[in-house]
């Protein structure tokens, strides 16, 4: 009697993971279109640029929904690892972001840092936190 339940749980987890992967790729694609689209179609078309930005926001919200479904589909240990990694990532992003703002306001920052550095930092922290969680609960 446990096998069908385990199989259905496994299938739901695979389906949620596939959905998350698809929405992640869609979001990355829509972000690339919003970022590089104006160079392709020319800066004289603000309506197209706004449409790409709005599409990116909509796909981003749908990605969040897919991630929420993914969290509900995975087992309790994997959910804990994900949530711990999210907490560490949020904390690192806030500390780095506001630390930079404070240092810049105080005139301590000499070079301009690209805004893309924060999501890169947060991505690396998230991946490391996931790996640490996997090792910790092995």
PDB file of C-alpha atoms in Angstrom, residues 20 67 70-71 74-89 126 129-130 133-134:
ATOM      1  CA  UNK A  20      10.447  24.887 -11.713  1.00  0.00           C
ATOM      2  CA  UNK A  67       9.090  27.521  -6.687  1.00  0.00           C
ATOM      3  CA  UNK A  70       8.297  22.832  -5.733  1.00  0.00           C
ATOM      4  CA  UNK A  71       8.734  23.482  -1.995  1.00  0.00           C
ATOM      5  CA  UNK A  74       9.629  17.940  -1.903  1.00  0.00           C
ATOM      6  CA  UNK A  75      10.100  16.010   1.315  1.00  0.00           C
ATOM      7  CA  UNK A  76      10.485  17.695   4.683  1.00  0.00           C
ATOM      8  CA  UNK A  77      14.279  17.410   4.842  1.00  0.00           C
ATOM      9  CA  UNK A  78      14.787  18.889   1.375  1.00  0.00           C
ATOM     10  CA  UNK A  79      12.308  21.664   2.237  1.00  0.00           C
ATOM     11  CA  UNK A  80      14.297  22.460   5.386  1.00  0.00           C
ATOM     12  CA  UNK A  81      17.543  22.565   3.400  1.00  0.00           C
ATOM     13  CA  UNK A  82      15.948  24.886   0.825  1.00  0.00           C
ATOM     14  CA  UNK A  83      14.458  27.171   3.468  1.00  0.00           C
ATOM     15  CA  UNK A  84      17.714  27.349   5.409  1.00  0.00           C
ATOM     16  CA  UNK A  85      19.553  28.217   2.187  1.00  0.00           C
ATOM     17  CA  UNK A  86      16.969  30.895   1.384  1.00  0.00           C
ATOM     18  CA  UNK A  87      17.386  32.410   4.861  1.00  0.00           C
ATOM     19  CA  UNK A  88      21.171  32.529   4.534  1.00  0.00           C
ATOM     20  CA  UNK A  89      20.888  33.982   1.022  1.00  0.00           C
ATOM     21  CA  UNK A 126      22.422  29.966  -2.239  1.00  0.00           C
ATOM     22  CA  UNK A 129      24.170  26.881   1.376  1.00  0.00           C
ATOM     23  CA  UNK A 130      22.334  24.079  -0.464  1.00  0.00           C
ATOM     24  CA  UNK A 133      22.770  21.607   3.913  1.00  0.00           C
ATOM     25  CA  UNK A 134      23.053  18.434   1.844  1.00  0.00           C
TER      26      UNK A 134
END
